[in-house]
């Protein structure tokens, strides 16, 4: 029995580590991860300056990644290891959360179910803060349940809330569920606990707001690609939280079956921490400004898995594992896809075309320069100091305190007499269409290249790479 207690959380953590780390370095970074790499590679001062223009709420993660890269380098796998570790730790917390309210078997099953959810692998292999947000939101929920019985845990709870906000500000929506748990405690004669809770939140806000407040007014710049979600789009987005809608349905049905007559009303609390954040985010999206993105709600996945573990706990272990295996089987195609690519843009393949065929003195043009495709960042990551001269560059993204560089106003003057020019053009995102040699270029760049002839053209996933030669 003594051995069973640690195994109820250690086995899910070990299993999650194995699943999430499997081929974690194989898929190349997608555009958001390229943004993380670009930001984290700057100085602390430059990261702070960036946050005043864009990604202000992500600055804490960029600062962490900056330190991590300084210690372990910027290879794909090195930058993804923190998220792998965070997801592994989240599995342990999920198990501990379910075990606290429903016993060891519930903890074990909840943790194992969490491990096989495709979204856990996807964002456990992401160079962003979502895995940390899931970890600290779940940990804060567990610590609150403990703090309501042991007052000395309030400091740890406040720290977990602060780390939740620093990982991803919108993950603080989990506090709506925490408020329900505190209200339940008050009804049972724990009014002083409200004061402790509020003090913990104030302390957490004192940590989070100074580091993220610059990002509160940047929504229009950062999420300008969104439109307000309709109810059908809301349903699709909820399905996408688990990455595979069928997995969302399966885990959701299990969570609905969680026993409701448990001490402390944990079912009410956890469902509140799932439903209220989704409703709040949708209301803001609908009435204030578009903001509803499924991955922002990743923190609800651990909570629903804990509820599902509770539903499975009354069954004998072999039978209780059947739904876990069904979820794993339904999610298997997505798990395979995750290990191949994280997006439709193959930066590495585009860079390899240039590296294979370039000559000394070549120039390169990235298109579109101002867009979410991050064409220049992705190519720069793989080309490094072997990149041809960026002939149209006027001011890079670091100098601009931005994620985007500025091009010359007079492209012909900047291009000069460069004999061979590479044009790396990314497919358009919205509306989606394939890039040609010129349809992603500025009018100035098109005019400057009018005297060039096409010497070669290559098509890789997401990019058209063309070599032009001065005629």
Short mmCIF file of C-alpha atoms in Angstrom, two decimals:
data_model
loop_
_atom_site.label_atom_id
_atom_site.label_comp_id
_atom_site.label_asym_id
_atom_site.label_seq_id
_atom_site.Cartn_x
_atom_site.Cartn_y
_atom_site.Cartn_z
CA UNK A 1 0.00 0.00 0.00
CA UNK A 2 2.87 2.37 0.80
CA UNK A 3 4.31 1.67 -2.64
CA UNK A 4 0.95 2.26 -4.35
CA UNK A 5 0.73 5.90 -3.22
CA UNK A 6 3.80 7.18 -5.10
CA UNK A 7 3.11 4.87 -8.04
CA UNK A 8 -0.32 6.44 -8.53
CA UNK A 9 1.37 9.65 -9.70
CA UNK A 10 4.87 8.46 -10.65
CA UNK A 11 3.65 5.97 -13.28
CA UNK A 12 1.54 8.56 -15.15
CA UNK A 13 4.44 11.01 -15.02
CA UNK A 14 6.88 8.42 -16.41
CA UNK A 15 4.42 7.34 -19.11
CA UNK A 16 3.76 10.95 -20.10
CA UNK A 17 7.49 11.63 -20.31
CA UNK A 18 7.92 8.68 -22.67
CA UNK A 19 4.96 9.63 -24.86
CA UNK A 20 5.66 13.35 -25.11
CA UNK A 21 9.43 13.03 -25.61
CA UNK A 22 9.03 10.45 -28.39
CA UNK A 23 10.45 12.18 -31.51
CA UNK A 24 10.03 15.57 -29.85
CA UNK A 25 12.85 17.03 -31.91
CA UNK A 26 11.68 15.72 -35.29
CA UNK A 27 8.96 18.20 -36.32
CA UNK A 28 10.55 21.50 -37.22
CA UNK A 29 9.41 24.60 -35.34
CA UNK A 30 6.33 26.36 -36.69
CA UNK A 31 5.93 30.12 -36.89
CA UNK A 32 5.02 30.72 -33.22
CA UNK A 33 8.04 28.71 -32.14
CA UNK A 34 10.22 30.72 -34.52
CA UNK A 35 8.92 33.86 -32.81
CA UNK A 36 9.93 32.35 -29.45
CA UNK A 37 13.42 31.59 -30.77
CA UNK A 38 13.84 35.08 -32.19
CA UNK A 39 12.66 36.77 -28.99
CA UNK A 40 14.62 34.58 -26.59
CA UNK A 41 17.84 35.08 -28.55
CA UNK A 42 17.86 38.78 -27.69
CA UNK A 43 19.25 40.49 -24.62
CA UNK A 44 17.06 40.99 -21.56
CA UNK A 45 16.68 44.65 -22.45
CA UNK A 46 15.73 43.84 -26.02
CA UNK A 47 13.15 41.30 -24.85
CA UNK A 48 11.61 43.97 -22.60
CA UNK A 49 11.53 46.42 -25.51
CA UNK A 50 9.84 43.81 -27.69
CA UNK A 51 7.17 43.36 -25.02
CA UNK A 52 6.25 47.04 -25.26
CA UNK A 53 5.21 46.53 -28.87
CA UNK A 54 4.00 42.92 -29.10
CA UNK A 55 3.92 39.71 -27.08
CA UNK A 56 3.98 41.64 -23.81
CA UNK A 57 2.16 38.85 -21.97
CA UNK A 58 4.72 36.34 -23.28
CA UNK A 59 7.79 38.24 -22.04
CA UNK A 60 8.17 36.08 -18.87
CA UNK A 61 8.39 32.94 -21.01
CA UNK A 62 10.84 34.61 -23.39
CA UNK A 63 13.05 35.59 -20.45
CA UNK A 64 12.99 32.02 -19.16
CA UNK A 65 13.81 30.65 -22.61
CA UNK A 66 16.61 33.21 -22.95
CA UNK A 67 18.28 31.78 -19.85
CA UNK A 68 17.59 28.20 -20.96
CA UNK A 69 19.16 28.76 -24.38
CA UNK A 70 22.19 30.29 -22.70
CA UNK A 71 22.65 27.05 -20.76
CA UNK A 72 21.60 24.38 -23.27
CA UNK A 73 21.67 25.96 -26.73
CA UNK A 74 18.97 26.63 -29.30
CA UNK A 75 18.58 23.29 -31.04
CA UNK A 76 14.95 22.29 -31.59
CA UNK A 77 15.06 19.54 -29.00
CA UNK A 78 16.87 21.71 -26.45
CA UNK A 79 14.22 24.43 -26.70
CA UNK A 80 11.38 21.90 -26.42
CA UNK A 81 12.71 20.07 -23.37
CA UNK A 82 11.19 22.56 -20.87
CA UNK A 83 7.71 21.92 -22.27
CA UNK A 84 8.30 18.15 -22.15
CA UNK A 85 9.28 18.47 -18.49
CA UNK A 86 6.28 20.70 -17.75
CA UNK A 87 3.83 18.22 -19.29
CA UNK A 88 5.46 15.37 -17.39
CA UNK A 89 5.00 17.28 -14.15
CA UNK A 90 1.41 18.10 -15.11
CA UNK A 91 0.61 14.39 -15.36
CA UNK A 92 1.81 13.94 -11.77
CA UNK A 93 -0.31 16.89 -10.61
CA UNK A 94 -3.38 15.53 -12.42
CA UNK A 95 -2.91 12.22 -10.62
CA UNK A 96 -2.42 13.93 -7.25
CA UNK A 97 -5.48 16.12 -7.82
CA UNK A 98 -7.72 13.14 -8.65
CA UNK A 99 -6.21 11.08 -5.83
CA UNK A 100 -6.89 13.79 -3.26
CA UNK A 101 -10.63 13.71 -3.90
CA UNK A 102 -11.30 10.20 -5.25
CA UNK A 103 -8.43 7.92 -4.26
CA UNK A 104 -5.31 6.34 -5.73
CA UNK A 105 -6.98 4.45 -8.56
CA UNK A 106 -8.65 7.65 -9.76
CA UNK A 107 -5.27 9.38 -9.68
CA UNK A 108 -3.55 6.64 -11.66
CA UNK A 109 -6.27 6.50 -14.32
CA UNK A 110 -6.53 10.28 -14.63
CA UNK A 111 -2.78 10.57 -15.13
CA UNK A 112 -2.65 7.78 -17.69
CA UNK A 113 -5.59 9.27 -19.59
CA UNK A 114 -3.84 12.64 -19.63
CA UNK A 115 -0.72 11.04 -21.11
CA UNK A 116 -2.51 9.72 -24.21
CA UNK A 117 -4.38 12.92 -25.10
CA UNK A 118 -2.90 14.21 -28.40
CA UNK A 119 -2.93 17.85 -27.23
CA UNK A 120 -0.59 16.87 -24.40
CA UNK A 121 2.01 15.67 -26.90
CA UNK A 122 1.42 18.57 -29.27
CA UNK A 123 1.92 21.32 -26.71
CA UNK A 124 4.47 19.30 -24.78
CA UNK A 125 6.56 19.65 -27.95
CA UNK A 126 5.94 23.37 -28.32
CA UNK A 127 8.43 26.17 -27.74
CA UNK A 128 5.77 28.28 -26.03
CA UNK A 129 4.38 28.63 -22.52
CA UNK A 130 1.20 26.55 -22.85
CA UNK A 131 2.58 23.45 -21.12
CA UNK A 132 3.68 25.59 -18.17
CA UNK A 133 0.25 27.22 -18.02
CA UNK A 134 -1.38 23.78 -17.84
CA UNK A 135 1.06 22.71 -15.12
CA UNK A 136 0.67 25.71 -12.86
CA UNK A 137 -3.11 26.02 -13.32
CA UNK A 138 -3.51 22.38 -12.23
CA UNK A 139 -0.98 22.83 -9.43
CA UNK A 140 -2.73 25.96 -8.17
CA UNK A 141 -6.02 24.03 -8.09
CA UNK A 142 -4.43 21.24 -6.05
CA UNK A 143 -2.72 23.67 -3.67
CA UNK A 144 -5.95 25.59 -3.12
CA UNK A 145 -7.70 22.40 -2.05
CA UNK A 146 -4.87 21.79 0.43
CA UNK A 147 -4.64 25.43 1.58
CA UNK A 148 -8.30 25.47 2.56
CA UNK A 149 -7.37 22.88 5.19
CA UNK A 150 -3.80 23.95 5.99
CA UNK A 151 -3.25 27.69 6.21
CA UNK A 152 0.54 27.53 5.69
CA UNK A 153 0.02 26.39 2.09
CA UNK A 154 -1.42 29.76 1.00
CA UNK A 155 2.02 31.09 0.09
CA UNK A 156 2.60 28.15 -2.24
CA UNK A 157 -0.83 28.66 -3.75
CA UNK A 158 -0.12 32.35 -4.43
CA UNK A 159 3.17 31.42 -6.08
CA UNK A 160 1.44 28.84 -8.29
CA UNK A 161 -1.17 31.42 -9.34
CA UNK A 162 1.60 33.88 -10.19
CA UNK A 163 3.40 31.27 -12.28
CA UNK A 164 0.13 30.46 -14.04
CA UNK A 165 -0.25 34.08 -15.10
CA UNK A 166 3.39 34.39 -16.09
CA UNK A 167 3.09 31.29 -18.27
CA UNK A 168 -0.01 32.52 -20.11
CA UNK A 169 -2.14 35.34 -18.78
CA UNK A 170 -5.47 33.89 -19.94
CA UNK A 171 -4.82 30.77 -17.88
CA UNK A 172 -5.77 32.86 -14.86
CA UNK A 173 -9.36 32.24 -15.94
CA UNK A 174 -8.99 29.05 -13.89
CA UNK A 175 -9.52 31.32 -10.88
CA UNK A 176 -13.23 31.36 -11.69
CA UNK A 177 -13.31 27.73 -10.61
CA UNK A 178 -11.17 28.50 -7.58
CA UNK A 179 -13.73 31.09 -6.50
CA UNK A 180 -16.37 28.35 -6.48
CA UNK A 181 -14.15 26.15 -4.27
CA UNK A 182 -13.64 29.04 -1.84
CA UNK A 183 -17.39 29.74 -1.74
CA UNK A 184 -18.05 26.08 -0.94
CA UNK A 185 -15.57 26.35 1.94
CA UNK A 186 -17.28 29.53 3.20
CA UNK A 187 -20.64 27.77 3.30
CA UNK A 188 -19.03 25.21 5.57
CA UNK A 189 -17.82 27.82 8.03
CA UNK A 190 -14.49 28.93 6.59
CA UNK A 191 -15.01 32.66 6.11
CA UNK A 192 -11.44 33.52 7.10
CA UNK A 193 -10.27 31.49 4.11
CA UNK A 194 -11.75 34.09 1.77
CA UNK A 195 -9.37 36.66 3.19
CA UNK A 196 -6.41 34.32 2.79
CA UNK A 197 -7.45 33.61 -0.78
CA UNK A 198 -7.78 37.28 -1.67
CA UNK A 199 -4.41 38.06 -0.09
CA UNK A 200 -2.82 35.27 -2.15
CA UNK A 201 -4.38 36.69 -5.32
CA UNK A 202 -3.18 40.21 -4.53
CA UNK A 203 0.35 38.91 -3.98
CA UNK A 204 0.19 36.99 -7.26
CA UNK A 205 -1.07 40.07 -9.10
CA UNK A 206 1.88 42.01 -7.69
CA UNK A 207 4.17 39.56 -9.48
CA UNK A 208 2.24 39.08 -12.72
CA UNK A 209 1.09 42.58 -13.65
CA UNK A 210 4.47 44.37 -13.70
CA UNK A 211 5.79 41.75 -16.12
CA UNK A 212 2.76 41.42 -18.40
CA UNK A 213 0.84 44.71 -18.22
CA UNK A 214 2.42 46.00 -21.44
CA UNK A 215 0.69 43.20 -23.32
CA UNK A 216 -2.81 44.06 -22.15
CA UNK A 217 -3.20 46.69 -24.88
CA UNK A 218 -1.58 44.71 -27.68
CA UNK A 219 -4.48 42.48 -28.62
CA UNK A 220 -5.26 44.35 -31.85
CA UNK A 221 -1.69 43.88 -33.08
CA UNK A 222 -1.28 40.30 -31.96
CA UNK A 223 -4.68 38.82 -32.75
CA UNK A 224 -5.65 40.87 -35.79
CA UNK A 225 -6.10 37.65 -37.75
CA UNK A 226 -9.10 36.63 -35.64
CA UNK A 227 -12.78 37.33 -36.13
CA UNK A 228 -15.46 36.98 -33.46
CA UNK A 229 -16.37 33.32 -32.97
CA UNK A 230 -19.89 32.23 -33.86
CA UNK A 231 -21.59 29.46 -31.88
CA UNK A 232 -20.62 26.77 -34.45
CA UNK A 233 -17.05 28.07 -34.37
CA UNK A 234 -17.16 27.96 -30.58
CA UNK A 235 -18.19 24.30 -30.74
CA UNK A 236 -15.33 23.53 -33.14
CA UNK A 237 -12.88 25.42 -30.93
CA UNK A 238 -13.95 23.46 -27.85
CA UNK A 239 -13.43 20.27 -29.83
CA UNK A 240 -9.96 21.48 -30.76
CA UNK A 241 -8.88 21.94 -27.13
CA UNK A 242 -8.00 18.24 -27.04
CA UNK A 243 -6.78 18.59 -30.65
CA UNK A 244 -9.05 15.73 -31.78
CA UNK A 245 -12.80 16.46 -31.40
CA UNK A 246 -13.61 12.77 -30.83
CA UNK A 247 -11.14 12.72 -27.93
CA UNK A 248 -12.80 15.83 -26.51
CA UNK A 249 -16.16 14.05 -26.63
CA UNK A 250 -14.83 10.83 -25.06
CA UNK A 251 -13.04 12.56 -22.19
CA UNK A 252 -15.98 14.94 -21.74
CA UNK A 253 -18.43 12.04 -21.42
CA UNK A 254 -16.21 10.38 -18.84
CA UNK A 255 -15.92 13.67 -16.93
CA UNK A 256 -19.71 14.03 -16.88
CA UNK A 257 -19.91 10.61 -15.20
CA UNK A 258 -17.68 11.68 -12.29
CA UNK A 259 -19.36 10.97 -8.91
CA UNK A 260 -21.12 14.10 -7.71
CA UNK A 261 -21.45 13.22 -4.05
CA UNK A 262 -17.84 13.67 -3.06
CA UNK A 263 -16.71 15.68 0.00
CA UNK A 264 -15.75 19.25 -0.90
CA UNK A 265 -17.83 19.36 -4.11
CA UNK A 266 -14.82 18.67 -6.35
CA UNK A 267 -16.99 17.92 -9.39
CA UNK A 268 -18.67 21.32 -9.13
CA UNK A 269 -15.31 23.01 -8.66
CA UNK A 270 -13.52 21.35 -11.56
CA UNK A 271 -16.43 21.76 -13.94
CA UNK A 272 -16.62 25.43 -12.92
CA UNK A 273 -12.91 25.76 -13.72
CA UNK A 274 -13.66 24.35 -17.18
CA UNK A 275 -17.01 25.90 -18.13
CA UNK A 276 -16.58 29.39 -16.67
CA UNK A 277 -13.24 30.12 -18.43
CA UNK A 278 -14.65 28.93 -21.75
CA UNK A 279 -17.78 31.05 -21.27
CA UNK A 280 -15.80 34.09 -20.12
CA UNK A 281 -13.41 33.89 -23.05
CA UNK A 282 -16.29 33.51 -25.50
CA UNK A 283 -18.15 36.46 -23.98
CA UNK A 284 -15.06 38.65 -24.27
CA UNK A 285 -14.52 37.43 -27.83
CA UNK A 286 -18.12 38.14 -28.77
CA UNK A 287 -18.75 41.45 -27.02
CA UNK A 288 -15.31 43.08 -26.69
CA UNK A 289 -12.69 41.84 -29.17
CA UNK A 290 -11.81 38.54 -30.89
CA UNK A 291 -9.61 36.44 -28.63
CA UNK A 292 -10.96 32.87 -28.67
CA UNK A 293 -8.15 30.45 -29.57
CA UNK A 294 -8.47 26.81 -28.51
CA UNK A 295 -4.88 26.41 -27.32
CA UNK A 296 -5.33 29.28 -24.86
CA UNK A 297 -7.64 26.92 -22.95
CA UNK A 298 -5.22 24.01 -22.74
CA UNK A 299 -5.27 24.35 -18.96
CA UNK A 300 -8.75 22.78 -18.83
CA UNK A 301 -7.42 19.47 -20.19
CA UNK A 302 -5.81 18.36 -16.87
CA UNK A 303 -8.98 19.25 -14.97
CA UNK A 304 -11.23 17.22 -17.28
CA UNK A 305 -8.82 14.28 -17.10
CA UNK A 306 -9.01 14.39 -13.30
CA UNK A 307 -12.80 14.22 -13.52
CA UNK A 308 -12.58 11.35 -16.01
CA UNK A 309 -10.27 9.48 -13.64
CA UNK A 310 -12.87 9.83 -10.93
CA UNK A 311 -15.50 8.30 -13.20
CA UNK A 312 -13.28 5.29 -13.95
CA UNK A 313 -12.14 4.68 -10.38
CA UNK A 314 -15.06 2.44 -9.27
CA UNK A 315 -14.19 -0.20 -11.93
CA UNK A 316 -11.57 -2.90 -11.67
CA UNK A 317 -8.29 -1.80 -13.16
CA UNK A 318 -8.32 -3.95 -16.33
CA UNK A 319 -11.80 -2.70 -17.23
CA UNK A 320 -11.04 0.88 -16.20
CA UNK A 321 -8.07 0.92 -18.58
CA UNK A 322 -10.30 0.14 -21.59
CA UNK A 323 -11.53 3.76 -22.02
CA UNK A 324 -7.93 4.95 -21.69
CA UNK A 325 -6.92 2.59 -24.50
CA UNK A 326 -9.90 3.74 -26.60
CA UNK A 327 -8.83 7.37 -26.23
CA UNK A 328 -5.29 6.37 -27.15
CA UNK A 329 -6.52 4.52 -30.25
CA UNK A 330 -8.76 7.39 -31.39
CA UNK A 331 -5.92 9.85 -30.93
CA UNK A 332 -3.27 7.63 -32.58
CA UNK A 333 -3.51 9.15 -36.09
CA UNK A 334 -3.07 12.62 -34.61
CA UNK A 335 -0.15 11.41 -32.50
CA UNK A 336 1.58 10.18 -35.67
CA UNK A 337 0.84 13.43 -37.48
CA UNK A 338 2.25 15.49 -34.62
CA UNK A 339 5.58 13.68 -34.95
CA UNK A 340 5.82 14.55 -38.65
CA UNK A 341 5.07 18.27 -38.68
CA UNK A 342 3.57 21.00 -36.54
CA UNK A 343 2.50 23.16 -39.47
CA UNK A 344 2.25 23.37 -43.24
CA UNK A 345 5.49 25.39 -43.55
CA UNK A 346 8.74 23.51 -44.06
CA UNK A 347 11.40 26.09 -43.24
CA UNK A 348 14.12 23.47 -43.15
CA UNK A 349 13.40 22.21 -46.67
CA UNK A 350 13.34 25.77 -48.05
CA UNK A 351 16.67 26.51 -46.37
CA UNK A 352 18.21 23.31 -47.75
CA UNK A 353 17.31 24.38 -51.30
CA UNK A 354 19.20 27.64 -50.83
CA UNK A 355 22.17 25.96 -49.12
CA UNK A 356 22.46 23.37 -51.89
CA UNK A 357 22.40 25.77 -54.84
CA UNK A 358 23.74 29.11 -53.56
CA UNK A 359 26.94 30.78 -54.70
CA UNK A 360 29.14 33.45 -53.19
CA UNK A 361 27.64 36.90 -53.67
CA UNK A 362 24.02 35.72 -53.81
CA UNK A 363 21.28 37.83 -52.29
CA UNK A 364 18.00 36.72 -50.75
CA UNK A 365 14.52 38.25 -50.48
CA UNK A 366 11.90 37.00 -48.02
CA UNK A 367 8.21 37.36 -48.82
CA UNK A 368 5.94 38.40 -47.35
CA UNK A 369 8.13 40.40 -45.04
CA UNK A 370 5.34 41.63 -42.85
CA UNK A 371 3.14 38.68 -42.06
CA UNK A 372 2.61 35.81 -39.65
CA UNK A 373 4.46 33.35 -41.89
CA UNK A 374 7.77 34.39 -40.25
CA UNK A 375 9.56 33.56 -43.51
CA UNK A 376 12.78 35.37 -42.65
CA UNK A 377 12.96 34.07 -39.06
CA UNK A 378 12.42 30.48 -40.15
CA UNK A 379 15.07 30.63 -42.88
CA UNK A 380 17.51 32.49 -40.64
CA UNK A 381 17.21 29.75 -38.01
CA UNK A 382 18.36 27.08 -40.47
CA UNK A 383 20.69 29.17 -42.64
CA UNK A 384 22.52 30.88 -39.78
CA UNK A 385 25.73 32.59 -40.90
CA UNK A 386 25.53 30.78 -44.24
CA UNK A 387 22.56 32.87 -45.36
CA UNK A 388 22.92 34.97 -48.52
CA UNK A 389 22.85 38.72 -47.99
CA UNK A 390 19.39 40.01 -47.09
CA UNK A 391 19.46 42.56 -49.90
CA UNK A 392 16.27 44.47 -49.06
CA UNK A 393 16.82 44.68 -45.31
CA UNK A 394 16.65 48.20 -43.94
CA UNK A 395 16.16 47.48 -40.23
CA UNK A 396 15.96 44.05 -38.62
CA UNK A 397 13.38 42.85 -36.10
CA UNK A 398 15.68 43.41 -33.13
CA UNK A 399 16.30 47.05 -34.06
CA UNK A 400 12.55 47.46 -34.58
CA UNK A 401 11.78 45.87 -31.17
CA UNK A 402 9.38 43.72 -33.12
CA UNK A 403 9.02 40.31 -34.75
CA UNK A 404 9.25 41.88 -38.18
CA UNK A 405 12.03 43.57 -40.13
CA UNK A 406 11.65 46.65 -42.33
CA UNK A 407 12.56 46.63 -46.00
CA UNK A 408 14.10 49.35 -48.14
CA UNK A 409 11.66 51.87 -49.55
CA UNK A 410 13.66 51.88 -52.78
CA UNK A 411 14.15 48.18 -53.53
CA UNK A 412 16.06 48.80 -56.77
CA UNK A 413 18.66 50.89 -54.97
CA UNK A 414 19.16 48.27 -52.24
CA UNK A 415 19.28 45.43 -54.75
CA UNK A 416 22.02 47.20 -56.67
CA UNK A 417 23.91 45.02 -59.11
CA UNK A 418 23.38 41.72 -57.29
CA UNK A 419 23.64 39.07 -60.01
CA UNK A 420 21.74 36.22 -58.36
CA UNK A 421 18.81 36.65 -56.02
CA UNK A 422 16.84 34.03 -54.10
CA UNK A 423 13.16 34.75 -53.52
CA UNK A 424 11.68 32.65 -50.71
CA UNK A 425 7.92 33.21 -50.81
CA UNK A 426 5.55 31.72 -48.24
CA UNK A 427 2.01 30.64 -49.06
CA UNK A 428 -0.66 33.06 -47.91
CA UNK A 429 -2.47 32.15 -44.71
CA UNK A 430 -5.81 33.94 -45.01
CA UNK A 431 -7.15 33.68 -47.60
CA UNK A 432 -5.07 30.61 -48.31
CA UNK A 433 -3.30 30.54 -51.66
CA UNK A 434 0.00 29.26 -53.03
CA UNK A 435 2.93 31.62 -53.39
CA UNK A 436 4.39 32.32 -56.79
CA UNK A 437 7.64 34.15 -57.53
CA UNK A 438 6.03 37.57 -57.24
CA UNK A 439 2.55 37.43 -55.66
CA UNK A 440 3.90 37.88 -52.13
CA UNK A 441 6.39 40.65 -53.01
CA UNK A 442 5.90 44.36 -52.49
CA UNK A 443 5.33 46.45 -55.61
CA UNK A 444 8.76 48.03 -55.13
CA UNK A 445 10.43 44.61 -55.03
CA UNK A 446 8.52 43.43 -58.10
CA UNK A 447 9.69 46.46 -60.06
CA UNK A 448 13.29 45.99 -58.92
CA UNK A 449 13.29 42.37 -60.10
CA UNK A 450 11.78 43.12 -63.51
CA UNK A 451 15.15 42.67 -65.22
CA UNK A 452 15.83 39.23 -63.71
CA UNK A 453 15.23 35.87 -65.32
CA UNK A 454 14.14 32.73 -63.51
CA UNK A 455 17.04 30.25 -63.27
CA UNK A 456 15.37 27.68 -61.08
CA UNK A 457 12.29 27.12 -59.00
CA UNK A 458 11.59 24.64 -56.22
CA UNK A 459 8.39 23.85 -54.40
CA UNK A 460 8.56 22.67 -50.78
CA UNK A 461 5.75 22.44 -48.26
CA UNK A 462 4.49 25.97 -47.68
CA UNK A 463 7.08 27.77 -49.82
CA UNK A 464 8.03 28.57 -53.39
CA UNK A 465 11.79 29.07 -53.64
CA UNK A 466 13.05 30.74 -56.80
CA UNK A 467 16.51 31.68 -58.06
CA UNK A 468 16.58 34.79 -60.25
CA UNK A 469 19.55 35.87 -62.35
CA UNK A 470 20.20 39.34 -63.72
CA UNK A 471 19.86 39.21 -67.50
#
